[in-house]
């Protein structure tokens, strides 16, 4: 399905820019006031800074409020403080609580009321419908249930649309699920869905011949090349979603021109790297989120100006060809997966782009890992890229290296110069199936690791 016509909540999704901006400002005022009255953290902040919550009236005024991070949340919850200072409702109104693990320290606690769940589910329902899902669809959710809200949110969203969810929680389900229930959609990560396609091929089933009509990926950023390859293997479109416990649920519509941000429920600002001010429209920066509450509603954990530590670019605030007016962003990337060599930043996704060059995929499974090492001389860096081959003996290593280098250095002139000068070395390591280090580590695989 493409073009205008199918919406979950048409009035909100297609609202004119002027009306949408007015709605956002109304909700900013209500939400900031709610925070100043119900969130212990903000109540204290407004008192200490002698700022009247009513003076925060617009999106620009949000710059008066502090930018908070996962670290701020951890510093304002047990064991650091006696109370959870971001918890904005009484326990009687908290339906579930979630711990989100950061890179270090105590997990952050996040509290959700039933109304929060309903709003989250509505956002996902909008996304599913924008991707062409509708009543009668059957979707296998391979994302894990539990402390992550994504899988449960999609399940609640399905109820609103009239879809059936098959809550597998992982992609390693028996192929019988595909044969027996003929799912029309799968939700998972790029790599999980690649592996599932290979399992079908081993069982002599061409994935395009299966019942699957759409794939939804999320949970991490990926290169356009890996998406294109996944779409080719399955013979169907692959839609990206970007969600987090903090309440971002952005998703690509069937036009695939960026991820729509549900602007009526979450306000997204893009800040410079020092988090001092907004970047000019169209420039890359840090995603800073503010929950927006409809007037009269409440929420369990209220975050204003929350630094996601992800980066993006606002692509457009104009009406999309799908008819939706909500702004569109580029696939966010994790700042924690960005590294610097020769004064040039590059992300794990840049490495992935090099791996997934179409010519390489004749030899590679797509699984890869890369490590950065310091060299013998000062200022020298070596990146060792390990790629998994179907058969290392039959892999044309020159083809893979050549296409990797071309793609990797395409937009990184300074890095290419460092490579030519010998201060940035690339070493390729071709391994057989299951021979990458990441297979021996539990948890989310780290594909680019700095060992300098
Ligand atoms: Zn659209």
CSV table of C-alpha atoms and ligand atoms in Angstrom, one decimal:
chain,number,residue,atom,x,y,z
A,1,UNK,CA,0.0,0.0,0.0
A,2,UNK,CA,1.3,3.4,-0.9
A,3,UNK,CA,0.2,7.0,-1.0
A,4,UNK,CA,-2.5,8.7,1.1
A,5,UNK,CA,-5.5,7.1,2.6
A,6,UNK,CA,-4.9,4.9,5.6
A,7,UNK,CA,-4.5,6.3,9.1
A,8,UNK,CA,-5.1,5.1,12.6
A,9,UNK,CA,-6.0,8.6,13.9
A,10,UNK,CA,-6.3,10.6,10.7
A,11,UNK,CA,-7.1,14.0,12.4
A,12,UNK,CA,-3.9,14.0,14.4
A,13,UNK,CA,-1.6,12.4,11.8
A,14,UNK,CA,-2.6,14.8,9.0
A,15,UNK,CA,-3.1,18.0,11.1
A,16,UNK,CA,-1.9,21.2,9.4
A,17,UNK,CA,1.5,22.4,10.6
A,18,UNK,CA,0.0,25.5,12.3
A,19,UNK,CA,-2.6,23.6,14.2
A,20,UNK,CA,0.0,20.9,15.1
A,21,UNK,CA,2.4,23.5,16.4
A,22,UNK,CA,-0.4,25.1,18.5
A,23,UNK,CA,-1.3,21.7,19.9
A,24,UNK,CA,2.4,21.1,20.8
A,25,UNK,CA,2.7,24.4,22.6
A,26,UNK,CA,-0.5,23.8,24.6
A,27,UNK,CA,0.8,20.4,25.6
A,28,UNK,CA,4.3,21.8,26.5
A,29,UNK,CA,2.6,24.3,28.9
A,30,UNK,CA,0.4,21.6,30.4
A,31,UNK,CA,3.2,19.0,30.7
A,32,UNK,CA,5.7,21.5,32.3
A,33,UNK,CA,3.0,22.5,34.8
A,34,UNK,CA,2.2,18.9,35.6
A,35,UNK,CA,6.0,18.2,36.1
A,36,UNK,CA,6.3,21.2,38.5
A,37,UNK,CA,3.4,19.8,40.6
A,38,UNK,CA,3.8,16.1,40.4
A,39,UNK,CA,7.5,15.2,39.8
A,40,UNK,CA,9.6,15.6,42.9
A,41,UNK,CA,12.7,16.3,40.7
A,42,UNK,CA,11.1,19.2,38.8
A,43,UNK,CA,9.2,20.5,41.9
A,44,UNK,CA,12.5,21.0,43.6
A,45,UNK,CA,14.2,22.3,40.4
A,46,UNK,CA,11.6,25.0,39.8
A,47,UNK,CA,11.8,26.0,43.5
A,48,UNK,CA,15.6,26.2,43.7
A,49,UNK,CA,15.9,28.1,40.4
A,50,UNK,CA,13.0,30.4,41.3
A,51,UNK,CA,11.4,29.9,37.9
A,52,UNK,CA,7.7,29.9,37.4
A,53,UNK,CA,6.6,26.9,35.4
A,54,UNK,CA,4.0,29.1,33.7
A,55,UNK,CA,6.8,31.0,32.1
A,56,UNK,CA,7.7,28.0,30.0
A,57,UNK,CA,5.3,28.5,27.1
A,58,UNK,CA,6.9,27.3,23.9
A,59,UNK,CA,9.4,25.0,22.4
A,60,UNK,CA,12.1,27.7,22.6
A,61,UNK,CA,11.4,28.1,26.3
A,62,UNK,CA,12.4,24.5,26.9
A,63,UNK,CA,16.0,25.7,26.7
A,64,UNK,CA,15.5,27.3,30.1
A,65,UNK,CA,15.0,23.8,31.6
A,66,UNK,CA,17.9,21.5,32.4
A,67,UNK,CA,18.9,18.7,30.0
A,68,UNK,CA,18.7,15.4,31.8
A,69,UNK,CA,20.4,12.1,31.0
A,70,UNK,CA,20.3,8.6,32.1
A,71,UNK,CA,22.9,9.6,34.7
A,72,UNK,CA,20.5,12.3,36.1
A,73,UNK,CA,17.9,9.7,36.6
A,74,UNK,CA,20.3,7.3,38.3
A,75,UNK,CA,21.4,10.1,40.6
A,76,UNK,CA,17.9,10.8,41.7
A,77,UNK,CA,16.7,7.3,42.6
A,78,UNK,CA,17.6,4.7,45.3
A,79,UNK,CA,20.3,4.1,46.4
A,80,UNK,CA,21.4,7.7,45.7
A,81,UNK,CA,18.2,9.2,47.1
A,82,UNK,CA,15.4,7.8,49.3
A,83,UNK,CA,12.7,8.3,46.7
A,84,UNK,CA,12.4,7.9,42.9
A,85,UNK,CA,12.4,11.6,42.1
A,86,UNK,CA,11.2,11.2,38.5
A,87,UNK,CA,8.2,9.1,39.6
A,88,UNK,CA,5.2,11.4,39.1
A,89,UNK,CA,2.3,9.2,40.3
A,90,UNK,CA,1.3,7.3,43.4
A,91,UNK,CA,2.1,3.6,43.4
A,92,UNK,CA,-1.7,2.9,43.1
A,93,UNK,CA,-1.5,4.4,39.6
A,94,UNK,CA,1.7,2.7,38.4
A,95,UNK,CA,0.9,-0.3,36.3
A,96,UNK,CA,4.4,-1.6,35.4
A,97,UNK,CA,8.0,-0.5,36.1
A,98,UNK,CA,10.9,-1.1,33.8
A,99,UNK,CA,14.6,-1.1,34.4
A,100,UNK,CA,16.7,0.1,31.4
A,101,UNK,CA,20.3,-0.9,31.6
A,102,UNK,CA,22.8,1.7,30.8
A,103,UNK,CA,26.4,1.2,30.0
A,104,UNK,CA,27.3,1.4,33.7
A,105,UNK,CA,25.9,1.5,37.2
A,106,UNK,CA,22.4,0.9,38.5
A,107,UNK,CA,19.7,0.4,35.9
A,108,UNK,CA,17.4,3.4,35.5
A,109,UNK,CA,13.9,2.9,36.8
A,110,UNK,CA,11.0,3.9,34.6
A,111,UNK,CA,7.3,3.9,35.7
A,112,UNK,CA,4.3,3.5,33.4
A,113,UNK,CA,0.7,4.0,34.2
A,114,UNK,CA,-2.0,2.2,32.2
A,115,UNK,CA,-2.7,5.5,30.4
A,116,UNK,CA,1.0,5.6,29.4
A,117,UNK,CA,0.7,2.2,27.9
A,118,UNK,CA,-2.3,3.3,26.0
A,119,UNK,CA,-0.5,6.3,24.5
A,120,UNK,CA,2.5,4.2,23.6
A,121,UNK,CA,0.3,1.6,21.9
A,122,UNK,CA,-1.5,4.3,20.0
A,123,UNK,CA,1.8,5.5,18.6
A,124,UNK,CA,2.7,2.0,17.5
A,125,UNK,CA,-0.8,1.6,16.0
A,126,UNK,CA,-0.2,4.7,13.9
A,127,UNK,CA,3.2,3.3,12.7
A,128,UNK,CA,1.8,-0.1,11.8
A,129,UNK,CA,-1.0,1.4,9.8
A,130,UNK,CA,1.4,3.8,8.1
A,131,UNK,CA,3.4,0.7,7.0
A,132,UNK,CA,0.3,-0.9,5.5
A,133,UNK,CA,-0.6,-3.3,8.3
A,134,UNK,CA,-4.3,-3.7,9.0
A,135,UNK,CA,-7.1,-6.1,10.3
A,136,UNK,CA,-6.3,-9.7,9.7
A,137,UNK,CA,-2.6,-9.3,9.5
A,138,UNK,CA,-0.6,-11.9,11.5
A,139,UNK,CA,2.7,-10.6,12.9
A,140,UNK,CA,5.5,-12.6,14.7
A,141,UNK,CA,7.2,-10.4,17.2
A,142,UNK,CA,10.8,-11.6,17.6
A,143,UNK,CA,11.8,-8.7,19.9
A,144,UNK,CA,12.0,-9.7,23.5
A,145,UNK,CA,9.2,-9.2,26.0
A,146,UNK,CA,10.0,-8.3,29.5
A,147,UNK,CA,11.8,-5.2,30.7
A,148,UNK,CA,11.8,-3.7,27.1
A,149,UNK,CA,8.5,-2.1,26.4
A,150,UNK,CA,8.7,-2.4,22.6
A,151,UNK,CA,7.3,-5.9,22.2
A,152,UNK,CA,4.5,-5.4,24.6
A,153,UNK,CA,3.6,-2.0,23.1
A,154,UNK,CA,3.3,-3.6,19.6
A,155,UNK,CA,1.1,-6.3,21.1
A,156,UNK,CA,-1.2,-3.8,22.6
A,157,UNK,CA,-1.2,-1.8,19.3
A,158,UNK,CA,-2.2,-4.9,17.4
A,159,UNK,CA,-5.3,-5.2,19.6
A,160,UNK,CA,-6.3,-1.6,18.5
A,161,UNK,CA,-5.9,-2.5,14.8
A,162,UNK,CA,-7.4,-6.0,14.8
A,163,UNK,CA,-4.1,-7.7,14.0
A,164,UNK,CA,-2.9,-11.0,15.5
A,165,UNK,CA,0.4,-11.1,17.3
A,166,UNK,CA,2.5,-14.3,17.6
A,167,UNK,CA,4.6,-13.4,20.6
A,168,UNK,CA,7.7,-15.5,20.0
A,169,UNK,CA,10.1,-13.1,21.7
A,170,UNK,CA,13.0,-14.3,19.5
A,171,UNK,CA,13.7,-15.3,15.9
A,172,UNK,CA,14.8,-18.8,16.8
A,173,UNK,CA,11.2,-20.2,16.5
A,174,UNK,CA,10.4,-23.4,14.7
A,175,UNK,CA,9.7,-23.0,10.9
A,176,UNK,CA,6.4,-24.6,11.6
A,177,UNK,CA,5.2,-21.2,12.8
A,178,UNK,CA,5.7,-19.9,9.3
A,179,UNK,CA,4.0,-22.9,7.6
A,180,UNK,CA,1.1,-23.2,10.0
A,181,UNK,CA,0.1,-19.6,10.7
A,182,UNK,CA,1.3,-17.9,7.5
A,183,UNK,CA,2.4,-14.7,9.2
A,184,UNK,CA,2.2,-11.6,7.0
A,185,UNK,CA,4.8,-9.6,9.0
A,186,UNK,CA,7.8,-10.2,11.2
A,187,UNK,CA,9.3,-7.8,13.8
A,188,UNK,CA,13.0,-8.2,14.6
A,189,UNK,CA,16.5,-6.9,14.2
A,190,UNK,CA,18.3,-6.9,10.8
A,191,UNK,CA,20.6,-9.7,11.8
A,192,UNK,CA,17.9,-11.9,13.4
A,193,UNK,CA,15.8,-11.6,10.2
A,194,UNK,CA,18.9,-12.4,8.0
A,195,UNK,CA,19.5,-15.6,10.0
A,196,UNK,CA,15.8,-16.6,9.8
A,197,UNK,CA,16.0,-16.1,6.0
A,198,UNK,CA,19.0,-18.5,5.9
A,199,UNK,CA,17.2,-21.1,8.0
A,200,UNK,CA,14.3,-21.0,5.5
A,201,UNK,CA,16.8,-21.4,2.6
A,202,UNK,CA,18.4,-24.4,4.2
A,203,UNK,CA,15.0,-25.9,4.5
A,204,UNK,CA,14.6,-25.2,0.7
A,205,UNK,CA,12.0,-22.4,1.1
A,206,UNK,CA,12.6,-19.2,-0.7
A,207,UNK,CA,11.7,-16.4,1.8
A,208,UNK,CA,9.9,-14.4,-1.0
A,209,UNK,CA,7.7,-17.5,-1.5
A,210,UNK,CA,6.6,-17.4,2.2
A,211,UNK,CA,3.5,-15.6,3.4
A,212,UNK,CA,5.6,-12.7,4.8
A,213,UNK,CA,4.7,-9.3,3.1
A,214,UNK,CA,6.5,-6.9,5.4
A,215,UNK,CA,9.4,-6.7,7.9
A,216,UNK,CA,9.7,-4.3,10.7
A,217,UNK,CA,13.2,-3.7,12.1
A,218,UNK,CA,14.2,-1.7,15.1
A,219,UNK,CA,16.3,-1.6,18.2
A,220,UNK,CA,19.5,-0.5,16.5
A,221,UNK,CA,20.7,1.6,13.6
A,222,UNK,CA,21.7,-0.1,10.4
A,223,UNK,CA,23.2,0.8,7.0
A,224,UNK,CA,20.9,1.3,4.1
A,225,UNK,CA,22.9,-1.4,2.4
A,226,UNK,CA,22.0,-4.0,5.0
A,227,UNK,CA,18.3,-3.0,4.8
A,228,UNK,CA,18.4,-3.3,1.0
A,229,UNK,CA,20.0,-6.8,1.2
A,230,UNK,CA,17.4,-7.9,3.8
A,231,UNK,CA,14.6,-6.6,1.5
A,232,UNK,CA,16.1,-8.5,-1.4
A,233,UNK,CA,16.4,-11.8,0.6
A,234,UNK,CA,12.8,-11.6,1.7
A,235,UNK,CA,11.4,-10.0,-1.4
A,236,UNK,CA,9.4,-7.5,0.6
A,237,UNK,CA,9.8,-4.0,2.1
A,238,UNK,CA,11.7,-3.5,5.4
A,239,UNK,CA,10.4,-0.7,7.7
A,240,UNK,CA,12.5,0.9,10.4
A,241,UNK,CA,11.2,1.8,13.8
A,242,UNK,CA,13.0,3.7,16.6
A,243,UNK,CA,11.6,3.2,20.1
A,244,UNK,CA,12.7,3.4,23.6
A,245,UNK,CA,11.3,2.9,27.1
A,246,UNK,CA,11.4,6.7,27.5
A,247,UNK,CA,8.6,6.9,25.0
A,248,UNK,CA,10.0,7.6,21.6
A,249,UNK,CA,8.2,5.6,19.0
A,250,UNK,CA,9.1,6.8,15.6
A,251,UNK,CA,8.6,4.8,12.4
A,252,UNK,CA,8.9,4.8,8.7
A,253,UNK,CA,5.7,4.9,6.6
A,254,UNK,CA,5.3,3.1,3.3
A,255,UNK,CA,7.0,6.0,1.5
A,256,UNK,CA,10.4,5.2,3.3
A,257,UNK,CA,11.4,8.8,3.4
A,258,UNK,CA,12.5,9.1,7.0
A,259,UNK,CA,10.9,8.1,10.4
A,260,UNK,CA,7.8,10.1,11.4
A,261,UNK,CA,8.0,11.4,14.9
A,262,UNK,CA,4.6,11.4,16.7
A,263,UNK,CA,4.8,15.1,17.4
A,264,UNK,CA,1.6,15.3,19.3
A,265,UNK,CA,2.9,13.0,22.0
A,266,UNK,CA,6.7,13.5,22.1
A,267,UNK,CA,8.6,16.6,21.3
A,268,UNK,CA,12.0,16.1,19.7
A,269,UNK,CA,14.7,18.7,19.6
A,270,UNK,CA,18.1,18.3,17.9
A,271,UNK,CA,21.0,19.8,19.9
A,272,UNK,CA,24.6,20.6,19.2
A,273,UNK,CA,27.2,18.2,20.7
A,274,UNK,CA,27.7,20.5,23.7
A,275,UNK,CA,24.0,20.4,24.4
A,276,UNK,CA,24.0,24.2,24.5
A,277,UNK,CA,21.5,25.0,21.7
A,278,UNK,CA,19.4,23.6,18.9
A,279,UNK,CA,21.3,22.9,15.7
A,280,UNK,CA,20.2,24.7,12.5
A,281,UNK,CA,17.4,22.8,10.7
A,282,UNK,CA,18.8,20.0,8.6
A,283,UNK,CA,22.1,19.5,10.6
A,284,UNK,CA,23.1,16.5,12.6
A,285,UNK,CA,22.8,16.6,16.3
A,286,UNK,CA,21.7,14.9,19.6
A,287,UNK,CA,18.1,13.9,20.0
A,288,UNK,CA,16.6,15.5,23.1
A,289,UNK,CA,13.1,14.4,24.0
A,290,UNK,CA,10.2,15.9,26.0
A,291,UNK,CA,7.1,13.9,26.8
A,292,UNK,CA,4.0,15.7,25.8
A,293,UNK,CA,0.8,15.0,27.8
A,294,UNK,CA,-2.6,15.7,26.5
A,295,UNK,CA,-4.3,18.3,28.8
A,296,UNK,CA,-5.9,16.6,31.8
A,297,UNK,CA,-3.8,13.4,31.5
A,298,UNK,CA,-1.0,12.1,33.8
A,299,UNK,CA,2.1,10.0,33.4
A,300,UNK,CA,4.3,7.8,35.6
A,301,UNK,CA,7.8,9.1,34.7
A,302,UNK,CA,8.0,12.6,33.3
A,303,UNK,CA,11.1,13.5,31.3
A,304,UNK,CA,11.6,17.0,29.9
A,305,UNK,CA,14.7,17.6,27.7
A,306,UNK,CA,15.9,14.0,27.9
A,307,UNK,CA,19.2,13.4,26.2
A,308,UNK,CA,18.9,10.1,24.4
A,309,UNK,CA,22.6,10.0,23.4
A,310,UNK,CA,21.5,9.2,19.9
A,311,UNK,CA,22.0,11.5,16.9
A,312,UNK,CA,19.9,12.3,13.9
A,313,UNK,CA,19.0,14.9,11.3
A,314,UNK,CA,15.5,16.4,10.8
A,315,UNK,CA,14.7,15.6,7.1
A,316,UNK,CA,11.5,17.4,6.7
A,317,UNK,CA,8.6,19.1,8.4
A,318,UNK,CA,6.5,19.2,5.2
A,319,UNK,CA,3.6,16.9,4.5
A,320,UNK,CA,4.8,13.5,3.5
A,321,UNK,CA,3.5,11.8,0.3
A,322,UNK,CA,1.6,9.5,2.7
A,323,UNK,CA,-0.4,12.5,3.8
A,324,UNK,CA,1.1,12.7,7.3
A,325,UNK,CA,2.4,16.0,8.5
A,326,UNK,CA,4.5,14.8,11.5
A,327,UNK,CA,8.1,15.6,11.0
A,328,UNK,CA,10.6,13.0,9.6
A,329,UNK,CA,14.1,12.2,10.9
A,330,UNK,CA,17.0,10.2,9.6
A,331,UNK,CA,17.6,6.8,11.2
A,332,UNK,CA,19.2,7.7,14.6
A,333,UNK,CA,22.7,6.5,15.4
A,334,UNK,CA,24.1,5.8,18.8
A,335,UNK,CA,26.7,8.3,20.0
A,336,UNK,CA,28.3,5.4,22.0
A,337,UNK,CA,29.0,3.6,18.6
A,338,UNK,CA,30.8,6.6,17.2
A,339,UNK,CA,34.6,6.7,17.3
A,340,UNK,CA,37.2,9.2,16.3
A,341,UNK,CA,40.3,8.5,14.2
A,342,UNK,CA,42.4,11.3,12.5
A,343,UNK,CA,40.0,13.9,13.9
A,344,UNK,CA,37.2,12.3,11.9
A,345,UNK,CA,34.2,10.6,13.5
A,346,UNK,CA,32.8,7.4,12.1
A,347,UNK,CA,30.0,5.1,13.3
A,348,UNK,CA,29.5,1.4,13.5
A,349,UNK,CA,27.0,1.9,10.7
A,350,UNK,CA,29.9,3.1,8.4
A,351,UNK,CA,31.7,-0.2,8.9
A,352,UNK,CA,28.4,-2.1,8.3
A,353,UNK,CA,28.0,-0.2,5.0
A,354,UNK,CA,31.4,-1.4,3.9
A,355,UNK,CA,30.5,-5.0,4.7
A,356,UNK,CA,27.1,-5.0,3.1
A,357,UNK,CA,28.2,-3.8,-0.4
A,358,UNK,CA,26.1,-5.9,-2.7
A,359,UNK,CA,29.1,-7.5,-4.5
A,360,UNK,CA,30.4,-8.7,-1.1
A,361,UNK,CA,27.2,-10.5,-0.3
A,362,UNK,CA,28.1,-13.3,-2.8
A,363,UNK,CA,30.7,-14.4,-0.2
A,364,UNK,CA,29.6,-13.0,3.2
A,365,UNK,CA,26.8,-13.8,5.6
A,366,UNK,CA,26.7,-10.1,6.7
A,367,UNK,CA,27.9,-11.0,10.3
A,368,UNK,CA,30.9,-8.9,11.2
A,369,UNK,CA,32.9,-7.3,14.0
A,370,UNK,CA,35.6,-4.7,14.1
A,371,UNK,CA,38.2,-3.7,16.7
A,372,UNK,CA,40.3,-0.6,17.0
A,373,UNK,CA,43.9,-0.9,18.3
A,374,UNK,CA,46.6,1.6,18.9
A,375,UNK,CA,49.6,1.2,16.7
A,376,UNK,CA,53.3,0.8,17.6
A,377,UNK,CA,53.9,4.5,16.8
A,378,UNK,CA,52.2,7.4,18.4
A,379,UNK,CA,48.9,8.4,16.7
A,380,UNK,CA,48.7,5.2,14.7
A,381,UNK,CA,45.4,3.3,14.7
A,382,UNK,CA,44.6,-0.1,13.3
A,383,UNK,CA,41.1,-1.3,12.6
A,384,UNK,CA,40.7,-5.0,12.3
A,385,UNK,CA,37.5,-6.0,10.5
A,386,UNK,CA,36.4,-9.6,10.7
A,387,UNK,CA,33.8,-10.8,8.3
A,388,UNK,CA,32.0,-14.2,8.3
A,389,UNK,CA,32.2,-16.0,5.0
A,390,UNK,CA,30.0,-18.8,3.7
A,391,UNK,CA,33.3,-20.5,2.9
A,392,UNK,CA,36.5,-18.6,3.5
A,393,UNK,CA,38.3,-20.8,0.8
A,394,UNK,CA,35.9,-19.6,-1.9
A,395,UNK,CA,35.7,-16.0,-0.8
A,396,UNK,CA,37.2,-13.5,-3.3
A,397,UNK,CA,39.0,-11.4,-0.7
A,398,UNK,CA,40.2,-8.8,-3.1
A,399,UNK,CA,36.6,-8.0,-4.1
A,400,UNK,CA,35.5,-7.7,-0.5
A,401,UNK,CA,38.4,-5.5,0.5
A,402,UNK,CA,38.0,-3.3,-2.5
A,403,UNK,CA,34.3,-2.7,-2.1
A,404,UNK,CA,34.6,-2.2,1.7
A,405,UNK,CA,37.3,0.4,1.3
A,406,UNK,CA,35.5,2.3,-1.4
A,407,UNK,CA,32.3,2.5,0.6
A,408,UNK,CA,33.9,3.2,4.0
A,409,UNK,CA,36.0,6.1,2.8
A,410,UNK,CA,33.5,7.6,0.4
A,411,UNK,CA,32.5,10.5,2.6
A,412,UNK,CA,35.6,10.5,4.9
A,413,UNK,CA,38.3,12.2,3.0
A,414,UNK,CA,40.5,12.9,6.1
A,415,UNK,CA,40.3,9.2,7.1
A,416,UNK,CA,41.2,8.1,3.6
A,417,UNK,CA,44.2,10.4,3.7
A,418,UNK,CA,45.2,8.9,7.1
A,419,UNK,CA,44.9,5.5,5.5
A,420,UNK,CA,47.1,6.5,2.5
A,421,UNK,CA,49.7,8.0,4.9
A,422,UNK,CA,49.7,4.8,7.0
A,423,UNK,CA,48.5,6.3,10.2
A,424,UNK,CA,45.1,4.4,9.9
A,425,UNK,CA,45.6,0.8,9.0
A,426,UNK,CA,42.8,-1.6,8.0
A,427,UNK,CA,43.3,-5.3,8.4
A,428,UNK,CA,40.7,-7.8,7.1
A,429,UNK,CA,40.1,-11.1,8.7
A,430,UNK,CA,38.0,-13.7,6.8
A,431,UNK,CA,36.5,-16.3,9.1
A,432,UNK,CA,34.2,-19.3,8.6
A,433,UNK,CA,30.7,-19.7,9.9
A,434,UNK,CA,30.4,-19.2,13.7
A,435,UNK,CA,34.0,-18.1,14.1
A,436,UNK,CA,33.5,-14.5,15.1
A,437,UNK,CA,34.3,-13.5,18.7
A,438,UNK,CA,30.7,-12.1,19.1
A,439,UNK,CA,29.3,-15.7,19.0
A,440,UNK,CA,31.2,-16.4,22.3
A,441,UNK,CA,29.8,-13.4,24.1
A,442,UNK,CA,26.2,-13.3,25.6
A,443,UNK,CA,23.9,-10.4,25.2
A,444,UNK,CA,23.7,-7.8,22.5
A,445,UNK,CA,26.7,-8.2,20.2
A,446,UNK,CA,29.2,-5.3,20.1
A,447,UNK,CA,30.3,-5.0,16.5
A,448,UNK,CA,32.7,-2.1,16.8
A,449,UNK,CA,34.9,-2.1,19.9
A,450,UNK,CA,37.6,0.4,20.8
A,451,UNK,CA,40.6,-1.4,22.2
A,452,UNK,CA,43.0,1.5,22.1
B,1,LIG,ZN1,4.9,9.3,5.4
